[in-house]
Tab-separated table of C-alpha atoms in Angstrom:
chain	number	residue	atom	x	y	z
A	1	MET	CA	-43.579	-39.766	-9.643
A	2	GLU	CA	-41.057	-40.842	-7.013
A	3	GLU	CA	-38.194	-39.474	-9.167
A	4	LYS	CA	-39.961	-36.095	-9.497
A	5	PHE	CA	-40.553	-35.962	-5.725
A	6	SER	CA	-36.827	-36.624	-5.106
A	7	ARG	CA	-35.897	-33.739	-7.369
A	8	LEU	CA	-38.263	-31.354	-5.553
A	9	ILE	CA	-36.759	-32.342	-2.173
A	10	PHE	CA	-33.212	-31.887	-3.547
A	11	ILE	CA	-33.755	-28.203	-4.485
A	12	PRO	CA	-34.379	-26.738	-0.970
A	13	ILE	CA	-31.683	-28.983	0.524
A	14	ALA	CA	-29.157	-27.713	-2.009
A	15	ALA	CA	-30.217	-24.133	-1.329
A	16	VAL	CA	-29.714	-24.560	2.427
A	17	ILE	CA	-26.298	-26.130	1.858
A	18	PHE	CA	-25.319	-23.228	-0.397
A	19	LEU	CA	-26.422	-20.694	2.217
A	20	MET	CA	-24.347	-22.404	4.893
A	21	ILE	CA	-21.264	-22.531	2.652
A	22	GLY	CA	-21.696	-18.907	1.599
A	23	TYR	CA	-22.153	-17.690	5.173
A	24	GLN	CA	-19.043	-19.495	6.402
A	25	TYR	CA	-17.075	-18.155	3.444
A	26	VAL	CA	-18.115	-14.536	3.902
A	27	CYS	CA	-18.472	-14.519	7.697
A	28	PRO	CA	-15.761	-16.701	9.272
A	29	ALA	CA	-16.208	-17.330	12.951
A	30	ASP	CA	-13.031	-15.507	14.007
A	31	SER	CA	-13.820	-12.241	12.230
A	32	ASN	CA	-16.029	-9.196	12.691
A	33	THR	CA	-16.887	-9.118	9.019
A	34	CYS	CA	-20.624	-9.531	9.510
A	35	ASN	CA	-21.156	-6.820	12.064
A	36	PHE	CA	-24.446	-5.488	10.741
A	37	GLY	CA	-24.831	-2.844	13.420
A	38	GLY	CA	-22.200	-0.329	12.286
A	39	HIS	CA	-22.590	2.382	9.683
A	40	GLU	CA	-20.424	5.191	8.350
A	41	LYS	CA	-20.571	8.127	5.969
A	42	GLY	CA	-18.813	8.009	2.650
A	43	LEU	CA	-16.740	10.424	0.595
A	44	VAL	CA	-19.416	13.061	0.110
A	45	GLN	CA	-21.447	12.126	3.185
A	46	GLN	CA	-23.596	9.760	1.100
A	47	ARG	CA	-25.079	6.776	2.909
A	48	LEU	CA	-23.489	3.609	1.639
A	49	PRO	CA	-25.549	0.540	0.704
A	50	ALA	CA	-26.365	-1.885	3.483
A	51	PHE	CA	-24.240	-4.395	1.588
A	52	ASP	CA	-21.133	-2.504	2.760
A	53	SER	CA	-21.756	-3.548	6.342
A	54	LEU	CA	-20.604	-7.030	5.406
A	55	TYR	CA	-17.034	-5.731	5.214
A	56	SER	CA	-14.790	-4.909	8.105
A	57	GLU	CA	-13.126	-1.488	8.083
A	58	PRO	CA	-9.325	-1.064	8.068
A	59	GLU	CA	-7.550	-0.287	11.299
A	60	PRO	CA	-7.965	3.351	12.415
A	61	ASP	CA	-5.445	5.710	10.833
A	62	GLU	CA	-3.335	7.277	13.579
A	63	ASP	CA	-2.377	10.079	11.185
A	64	PHE	CA	-5.980	10.836	10.238
A	65	PRO	CA	-7.518	14.155	11.344
A	66	ALA	CA	-10.723	13.344	13.200
A	67	LYS	CA	-12.154	16.838	12.821
A	68	ILE	CA	-11.105	19.848	10.772
A	69	THR	CA	-12.480	23.255	11.645
A	70	SER	CA	-13.930	24.623	8.426
A	71	LYS	CA	-13.217	28.244	7.590
A	72	PHE	CA	-12.845	28.151	3.802
A	73	ASN	CA	-15.378	26.885	1.286
A	74	PHE	CA	-13.395	24.342	-0.705
A	75	THR	CA	-15.181	22.515	-3.496
A	76	GLU	CA	-14.751	18.880	-4.417
A	77	ARG	CA	-12.759	20.060	-7.423
A	78	ASP	CA	-10.313	21.766	-5.037
A	79	LEU	CA	-9.871	18.545	-3.082
A	80	ASP	CA	-9.674	16.050	-5.943
A	81	ARG	CA	-6.087	16.466	-7.119
A	82	HIS	CA	-5.145	13.577	-9.375
A	83	VAL	CA	-2.625	14.068	-12.170
A	84	ASP	CA	-2.289	11.698	-15.088
A	85	PHE	CA	1.445	12.340	-15.163
A	86	ASN	CA	2.986	10.860	-18.306
A	87	ILE	CA	6.684	10.513	-17.581
A	88	ARG	CA	7.229	8.964	-21.012
A	89	GLY	CA	5.483	11.779	-22.847
A	90	ASP	CA	5.764	15.548	-22.542
A	91	ASP	CA	4.844	16.148	-18.903
A	92	VAL	CA	7.274	18.095	-16.705
A	93	MET	CA	7.167	18.396	-12.922
A	94	VAL	CA	8.319	21.862	-11.783
A	95	PHE	CA	9.401	22.284	-8.164
A	96	LEU	CA	9.024	25.822	-6.812
A	97	HIS	CA	11.560	25.843	-3.991
A	98	ILE	CA	10.798	28.436	-1.293
A	99	GLN	CA	13.659	29.060	1.126
A	100	LYS	CA	13.588	27.265	4.476
A	101	THR	CA	10.464	25.187	3.867
A	102	GLY	CA	12.194	21.811	3.800
A	103	GLY	CA	12.579	22.075	0.038
A	104	THR	CA	16.118	20.692	-0.005
A	105	THR	CA	14.995	17.485	1.688
A	106	PHE	CA	11.932	17.173	-0.539
A	107	GLY	CA	14.027	17.929	-3.626
A	108	ARG	CA	16.362	15.058	-2.759
A	109	HIS	CA	13.347	12.773	-2.388
A	110	LEU	CA	12.357	13.645	-5.963
A	111	VAL	CA	15.696	12.624	-7.474
A	112	LYS	CA	16.792	9.816	-5.155
A	113	ASN	CA	13.740	8.252	-3.543
A	114	ILE	CA	11.074	7.683	-6.226
A	115	GLN	CA	10.483	4.255	-7.738
A	116	LEU	CA	11.085	4.821	-11.441
A	117	GLU	CA	11.532	2.638	-14.479
A	118	GLN	CA	14.619	4.719	-15.221
A	119	PRO	CA	15.877	6.183	-11.909
A	120	CYS	CA	17.690	9.504	-11.820
A	121	ASP	CA	21.441	9.158	-12.263
A	122	CYS	CA	23.048	10.865	-9.260
A	123	MET	CA	26.834	10.795	-9.386
A	124	SER	CA	28.777	11.063	-6.144
A	125	GLY	CA	30.205	14.545	-5.628
A	126	GLN	CA	27.880	16.202	-8.129
A	127	ARG	CA	25.028	18.478	-7.082
A	128	LYS	CA	22.745	17.668	-9.995
A	129	CYS	CA	21.229	14.380	-11.096
A	130	THR	CA	20.243	13.347	-14.604
A	131	CYS	CA	16.509	12.567	-14.568
A	132	HIS	CA	15.667	11.374	-18.081
A	133	ARG	CA	12.445	9.881	-19.339
A	134	PRO	CA	12.586	6.164	-20.149
A	135	GLY	CA	14.271	5.861	-23.530
A	136	LYS	CA	14.642	9.642	-24.031
A	137	ALA	CA	17.473	12.074	-23.344
A	138	GLU	CA	15.185	14.724	-21.885
A	139	SER	CA	14.250	15.596	-18.324
A	140	TRP	CA	10.836	15.073	-16.736
A	141	LEU	CA	11.795	17.117	-13.646
A	142	PHE	CA	12.661	20.809	-13.317
A	143	SER	CA	14.286	21.350	-9.943
A	144	ARG	CA	17.453	22.442	-8.216
A	145	PHE	CA	18.783	18.878	-8.157
A	146	SER	CA	17.952	18.026	-11.780
A	147	THR	CA	18.219	21.139	-13.964
A	148	GLY	CA	19.919	23.429	-11.437
A	149	TRP	CA	18.878	27.037	-10.925
A	150	SER	CA	18.090	27.450	-14.633
A	151	CYS	CA	15.600	30.281	-13.988
A	152	GLY	CA	17.581	31.923	-11.218
A	153	LEU	CA	18.308	31.147	-7.586
A	154	HIS	CA	15.062	30.216	-5.797
A	155	ALA	CA	12.930	31.451	-8.693
A	156	ASP	CA	9.370	32.335	-7.718
A	157	TRP	CA	6.066	31.618	-9.478
A	158	THR	CA	6.300	34.775	-11.602
A	159	GLU	CA	9.774	33.830	-12.814
A	160	LEU	CA	9.149	30.135	-13.314
A	161	THR	CA	5.954	30.413	-15.331
A	162	SER	CA	7.654	32.674	-17.883
A	163	CYS	CA	11.053	30.976	-17.847
A	164	VAL	CA	10.499	27.212	-17.572
A	165	PRO	CA	8.807	26.663	-20.980
A	166	VAL	CA	11.636	28.538	-22.727
A	167	VAL	CA	14.364	26.634	-20.882
A	168	MET	CA	12.790	23.215	-21.408
A	169	ASN	CA	12.190	23.823	-25.107
A	170	LYS	CA	15.817	24.869	-25.550
A	171	LYS	CA	16.898	21.630	-23.925
A	172	ASP	CA	14.713	19.724	-26.393
A	173	LYS	CA	14.965	21.715	-29.629
A	174	LYS	CA	14.126	18.773	-31.887
A	175	ASN	CA	10.696	18.198	-30.382
A	176	ALA	CA	9.912	21.803	-29.421
A	177	GLN	CA	7.677	22.361	-32.436
A	178	LYS	CA	6.171	18.887	-32.467
A	179	SER	CA	4.730	18.699	-28.991
A	180	LYS	CA	3.528	21.009	-26.278
A	181	LYS	CA	4.765	20.196	-22.798
A	182	ASN	CA	2.501	20.066	-19.790
A	183	PHE	CA	3.981	21.683	-16.678
A	184	TYR	CA	2.848	20.523	-13.249
A	185	TYR	CA	3.922	22.894	-10.467
A	186	ILE	CA	4.582	21.657	-6.942
A	187	THR	CA	5.913	23.327	-3.795
A	188	MET	CA	6.356	23.042	-0.030
A	189	LEU	CA	5.073	25.452	2.635
A	190	ARG	CA	5.968	25.877	6.298
A	191	ASP	CA	4.633	27.537	9.426
A	192	PRO	CA	5.536	31.230	8.866
A	193	VAL	CA	7.120	31.899	12.272
A	194	SER	CA	9.320	28.796	12.107
A	195	ARG	CA	10.264	29.537	8.513
A	196	TYR	CA	11.117	33.176	9.346
A	197	LEU	CA	13.336	32.197	12.271
A	198	SER	CA	15.023	29.544	10.161
A	199	GLU	CA	15.790	32.093	7.449
A	200	TRP	CA	17.165	34.514	10.038
A	201	LYS	CA	19.510	31.822	11.405
A	202	HIS	CA	20.570	30.986	7.841
A	203	VAL	CA	21.299	34.641	7.013
A	204	GLN	CA	23.093	34.968	10.324
A	205	ARG	CA	25.469	32.225	9.180
A	206	GLY	CA	26.256	34.147	5.977
A	207	ALA	CA	23.520	33.272	3.426
A	208	THR	CA	22.435	36.156	1.182
A	209	TRP	CA	20.705	34.773	-1.949
A	210	LYS	CA	21.874	38.025	-3.543
A	211	THR	CA	22.375	36.261	-6.877
A	212	ALA	CA	18.605	35.715	-7.141
A	213	LEU	CA	17.250	37.486	-10.231
A	214	HIS	CA	13.723	38.500	-9.116
A	215	VAL	CA	12.779	39.022	-12.762
A	216	CYS	CA	9.258	40.382	-13.245
A	217	ASP	CA	7.738	41.710	-16.462
A	218	GLY	CA	11.034	41.087	-18.210
A	219	ARG	CA	13.394	42.900	-15.839
A	220	PRO	CA	14.868	42.675	-12.338
A	221	PRO	CA	14.003	45.309	-9.690
A	222	THR	CA	16.073	48.457	-9.432
A	223	GLN	CA	18.130	49.329	-6.369
A	224	ASP	CA	15.483	51.869	-5.383
A	225	GLU	CA	12.684	49.298	-5.740
A	226	LEU	CA	14.525	46.653	-3.712
A	227	PRO	CA	17.235	48.214	-1.513
A	228	ALA	CA	19.660	45.930	0.311
A	229	CYS	CA	19.301	45.385	4.040
A	230	TYR	CA	23.076	45.381	4.648
A	231	SER	CA	26.077	47.278	3.290
A	232	GLY	CA	28.803	44.638	3.416
A	233	GLU	CA	29.272	41.318	1.630
A	234	ASP	CA	26.657	39.630	3.746
A	235	TRP	CA	24.596	39.972	6.920
A	236	THR	CA	26.540	37.593	9.121
A	237	ASP	CA	25.688	37.638	12.851
A	238	VAL	CA	22.701	39.941	12.296
A	239	PRO	CA	20.572	40.233	15.469
A	240	LEU	CA	16.930	39.216	15.133
A	241	THR	CA	15.849	42.788	15.903
A	242	ASP	CA	17.859	44.193	12.979
A	243	PHE	CA	16.596	41.407	10.741
A	244	MET	CA	13.012	42.369	11.564
A	245	ASN	CA	13.611	46.121	11.236
A	246	CYS	CA	14.627	46.100	7.555
A	247	PRO	CA	11.501	47.114	5.559
A	248	SER	CA	12.812	45.622	2.294
A	249	ASN	CA	13.672	42.251	3.837
A	250	LEU	CA	12.282	39.635	1.434
A	251	ALA	CA	11.948	37.207	4.335
A	252	ASN	CA	8.766	39.087	5.252
A	253	ASN	CA	5.775	37.315	3.677
A	254	ARG	CA	8.162	35.374	1.459
A	255	GLN	CA	5.738	32.528	0.800
A	256	VAL	CA	2.970	34.804	-0.473
A	257	ARG	CA	5.372	36.815	-2.637
A	258	MET	CA	6.902	33.690	-4.177
A	259	LEU	CA	3.524	32.122	-4.972
A	260	ALA	CA	1.727	35.222	-6.280
A	261	ASP	CA	1.728	36.776	-9.751
A	262	LEU	CA	3.786	39.894	-9.069
A	263	SER	CA	2.744	41.446	-12.377
A	264	LEU	CA	-0.643	42.141	-10.811
A	265	VAL	CA	0.889	44.627	-8.360
A	266	GLY	CA	3.510	46.292	-10.551
A	267	CYS	CA	6.253	43.834	-9.556
A	268	TYR	CA	8.566	45.516	-6.998
A	269	ASN	CA	7.280	49.046	-7.581
A	270	MET	CA	5.687	49.797	-4.221
A	271	SER	CA	4.182	53.090	-5.423
A	272	SER	CA	1.862	51.429	-7.938
A	273	MET	CA	-0.863	50.951	-5.281
A	274	SER	CA	-1.448	51.224	-1.555
A	275	GLU	CA	0.182	48.732	0.774
A	276	LEU	CA	-3.219	47.424	1.869
A	277	GLU	CA	-4.436	46.879	-1.681
A	278	ARG	CA	-1.113	45.350	-2.694
A	279	GLY	CA	-1.323	42.838	0.150
A	280	ARG	CA	-4.917	41.929	-0.715
A	281	VAL	CA	-4.066	41.273	-4.387
A	282	LEU	CA	-0.914	39.304	-3.574
A	283	LEU	CA	-2.697	37.097	-1.035
A	284	ALA	CA	-5.596	36.347	-3.377
A	285	SER	CA	-3.184	35.495	-6.199
A	286	ALA	CA	-1.043	33.275	-3.958
A	287	LYS	CA	-4.108	31.370	-2.735
A	288	ALA	CA	-5.373	30.818	-6.270
A	289	ASN	CA	-1.994	29.657	-7.581
A	290	LEU	CA	-1.479	27.340	-4.617
A	291	ARG	CA	-4.968	25.875	-4.961
A	292	ASN	CA	-4.460	25.230	-8.680
A	293	MET	CA	-1.010	23.695	-8.374
A	294	ALA	CA	-0.784	19.988	-9.026
A	295	PHE	CA	0.507	19.429	-5.490
A	296	PHE	CA	1.846	21.130	-2.397
A	297	GLY	CA	3.069	19.688	0.865
A	298	LEU	CA	3.560	21.011	4.389
A	299	THR	CA	6.858	20.676	6.247
A	300	GLU	CA	5.019	19.918	9.495
A	301	PHE	CA	3.208	16.897	7.968
A	302	GLN	CA	5.811	14.705	6.276
A	303	ARG	CA	3.825	11.459	6.184
A	304	LYS	CA	0.747	13.175	4.830
A	305	THR	CA	2.891	15.003	2.281
A	306	GLN	CA	4.298	11.708	1.047
A	307	TYR	CA	0.848	10.132	0.908
A	308	LEU	CA	-0.729	12.996	-1.055
A	309	PHE	CA	2.148	13.162	-3.525
A	310	GLU	CA	1.868	9.435	-4.214
A	311	ARG	CA	-1.890	9.653	-4.635
A	312	THR	CA	-1.639	12.722	-6.881
A	313	PHE	CA	1.035	11.514	-9.295
A	314	GLU	CA	0.775	7.737	-8.812
A	315	LEU	CA	4.508	7.737	-8.181
A	316	HIS	CA	5.749	5.966	-5.071
A	317	PHE	CA	8.707	6.581	-2.821
A	318	ILE	CA	11.148	3.859	-1.847
A	319	ARG	CA	11.678	5.005	1.737
A	320	ALA	CA	9.182	6.673	4.034
A	321	PHE	CA	9.471	10.366	4.868
A	322	THR	CA	10.614	11.224	8.383
A	323	GLN	CA	9.368	14.047	10.573
A	324	ILE	CA	12.239	16.103	12.035
A	325	ASN	CA	11.129	18.570	14.677
A	326	SER	CA	14.535	19.388	16.187
A	327	THR	CA	15.316	22.204	13.746
A	328	ARG	CA	17.394	25.356	14.321
A	329	ALA	CA	14.186	27.370	14.371
A	330	ALA	CA	12.740	25.127	17.071
A	331	SER	CA	15.775	25.777	19.265
A	332	VAL	CA	15.293	29.571	19.148
A	333	GLY	CA	13.658	30.915	22.279
A	334	ILE	CA	11.563	34.019	21.676
A	335	SER	CA	9.161	35.985	23.834
A	336	GLU	CA	5.475	36.368	23.074
A	337	LYS	CA	6.116	39.966	22.110
A	338	VAL	CA	8.708	38.935	19.515
A	339	ARG	CA	6.425	36.234	18.195
A	340	TRP	CA	3.620	38.773	17.723
A	341	ARG	CA	6.053	41.019	15.892
A	342	ILE	CA	7.070	38.209	13.539
A	343	GLU	CA	3.447	37.291	12.942
A	344	GLY	CA	2.687	40.927	12.149
A	345	LEU	CA	5.571	41.132	9.655
A	346	ASN	CA	4.283	37.945	8.056
A	347	ALA	CA	0.557	38.616	8.305
A	348	LEU	CA	-0.026	37.597	4.682
A	349	ASP	CA	1.963	34.389	5.136
A	350	MET	CA	0.010	33.626	8.318
A	351	GLU	CA	-3.270	33.829	6.444
A	352	LEU	CA	-1.923	31.879	3.475
A	353	TYR	CA	-0.664	29.114	5.752
A	354	GLU	CA	-4.005	28.867	7.546
A	355	TYR	CA	-5.665	28.528	4.142
A	356	ALA	CA	-3.070	26.013	2.929
A	357	LYS	CA	-3.257	23.909	6.084
A	358	GLU	CA	-7.009	23.447	5.886
A	359	LEU	CA	-6.839	22.684	2.162
A	360	PHE	CA	-4.000	20.216	2.743
A	361	LEU	CA	-5.757	18.371	5.569
A	362	ARG	CA	-9.042	18.276	3.648
A	363	ARG	CA	-7.264	16.837	0.625
A	364	TYR	CA	-5.696	14.237	2.858
A	365	GLN	CA	-9.052	13.368	4.428
A	366	TYR	CA	-10.722	13.289	1.011
A	367	ASN	CA	-8.092	10.934	-0.391
A	368	ARG	CA	-8.214	8.624	2.616
A	369	GLN	CA	-11.988	8.334	2.346
A	370	ARG	CA	-11.752	7.771	-1.378
A	371	GLN	CA	-9.099	5.108	-0.865
A	372	HIS	CA	-11.345	3.356	1.666
A	373	GLN	CA	-14.212	3.380	-0.828
A	374	GLU	CA	-11.959	2.000	-3.550
A	375	GLU	CA	-10.904	-0.810	-1.216
A	376	ARG	CA	-14.535	-1.560	-0.307
A	377	LEU	CA	-15.476	-1.620	-3.979
A	378	ARG	CA	-12.595	-3.976	-4.740
A	379	ARG	CA	-13.592	-6.315	-1.908
A	380	ARG	CA	-17.218	-6.212	-3.074
A	381	GLN	CA	-16.185	-7.148	-6.602
A	382	GLU	CA	-14.053	-9.989	-5.284
A	383	ARG	CA	-16.949	-11.241	-3.215
A	384	GLN	CA	-19.349	-11.114	-6.154
A	385	LYS	CA	-16.827	-13.061	-8.180
A	386	ARG	CA	-16.762	-15.731	-5.482
A	387	GLN	CA	-20.559	-15.747	-5.411
A	388	ARG	CA	-20.686	-16.332	-9.160
A	389	LEU	CA	-18.350	-19.282	-8.735
A	390	HIS	CA	-20.587	-20.687	-5.962
A	391	ARG	CA	-23.681	-20.121	-8.099
A	392	ASN	CA	-22.120	-21.890	-11.062
A	393	TYR	CA	-21.031	-24.709	-8.790
A	394	LEU	CA	-24.540	-25.115	-7.349
A	395	ALA	CA	-26.112	-24.984	-10.788
A	396	GLU	CA	-23.759	-27.705	-11.935
A	397	LEU	CA	-24.537	-29.688	-8.786
A	398	LEU	CA	-28.269	-29.405	-9.433
A	399	ARG	CA	-27.797	-30.399	-13.046
A	400	LEU	CA	-25.827	-33.487	-12.137
A	401	GLY	CA	-28.098	-34.459	-9.252
A	402	GLY	CA	-31.471	-33.750	-10.865
A	403	GLY	CA	-30.943	-35.101	-14.368
A	404	GLU	CA	-32.914	-33.622	-17.264
A	405	LYS	CA	-35.586	-31.118	-16.180
A	406	GLU	CA	-38.505	-29.598	-17.840
A	407	GLU	CA	-37.886	-25.975	-18.943
A	408	GLU	CA	-40.459	-24.640	-16.497
A	409	GLU	CA	-38.905	-26.468	-13.519
A	410	GLU	CA	-35.401	-25.289	-14.470
A	411	GLU	CA	-36.507	-21.622	-14.490
A	412	GLU	CA	-38.071	-22.088	-11.048
A	413	GLU	CA	-34.798	-23.525	-9.675
A	414	VAL	CA	-32.746	-20.655	-11.088
A	415	LYS	CA	-35.205	-18.206	-9.490
A	416	VAL	CA	-34.728	-19.875	-6.102
A	417	ILE	CA	-30.930	-19.694	-6.446
A	418	GLU	CA	-31.006	-16.034	-7.449
A	419	GLU	CA	-33.208	-15.200	-4.467
A	420	VAL	CA	-30.638	-16.813	-2.206
A	421	VAL	CA	-27.495	-15.150	-3.564
A	422	THR	CA	-28.720	-11.926	-5.125
A	423	THR	CA	-27.145	-8.617	-4.107
A	424	GLU	CA	-28.100	-5.007	-4.787
A	425	ASP	CA	-27.175	-3.390	-8.059
A	426	TYR	CA	-24.628	-1.161	-6.337
A	427	SER	CA	-23.559	0.675	-9.481
A	428	SER	CA	-26.047	3.448	-8.754
A	429	GLN	CA	-24.661	3.802	-5.229
A	430	VAL	CA	-21.021	4.323	-6.191
A	431	VAL	CA	-19.944	7.963	-6.115
A	432	ARG	CA	-18.991	9.097	-9.603
A	433	TRP	CA	-16.095	11.481	-10.036
């Protein structure tokens, strides 16, 4: 009788001891871990379980947009851009390089700054790098710095989508019939006014890009379809006014033109439809192609661009991106009247950039929130693992201290322990993707 009474006294004492140990383990005195007053909204504005309040949140993200003005109705599918990029298999990353969007810098990041099992081989003095898959003599990257201008100088979406599969299969004739490659298109965009001024300064220094092919529906444009803006070898020292006054200047709305399917508007044949209808079709096509690309970045947001690329492809850079604001375009002083003129010449690009900026920032916000949830889930799993260890330890302690028990008494003890350490079945609370 006395032995049975001792065992009954031991159970609540052990439970109290376990609670004290567990509380000190989860809620140390020098932390804010057990701040039960706070609450936040999750990835899709779903209320998280109360169990989450046991975890402290990471430090505020200085680069995190607190509020984004919503103008476009993006779906969760638009925001969730994760690519299972198989660098060992048949996946190819295709970089669509639009002039004066920071593409040269980003292109160098792709060949020189990514942590790879087999890094790109970049020889000093050579413009191109060899970016082979691990154990294979074939490239996983189609870009200026890996395969060169294989589809023409600054090839656009219309050119790349018809040219890249042919070029890559020629480079890998042995496996061309055995496997079908997956092409993941990426690009960079920039504020249209800054990009336009940067292109003007570049042309002013002698750049022409006149060797660009502009192939559409199997042929380049005729001289009548795309007349030159200058009569000499180049357009060196062109004033900004003359640059803006050329109606066939491809700098106008360049980003929309290079991202749209030009076949939809008769390529460079301006008489195939009205200018208004042509602009509407091009803009809609550019938005759709941009939205469906594996990834795009913005020149004005280098850190966010790096973060989204790493989250999308699960490839990580060695060195952090840097934001450079002291560009040639930034040093150009223009009046409000000139700015309005540039915005008018690039009205399609202005609307595309507004669309792209909101999509970009929403993707960033979405990924940050998802990352936070992943971290909370990981911490929760770690805590539950610790709780199981404590529960096993207490059960062993009870077994050693109480001796042999009747089956009915043992079930009662286990019930007491479970009431002390139980947590919600959170599996139904986790957002499923």
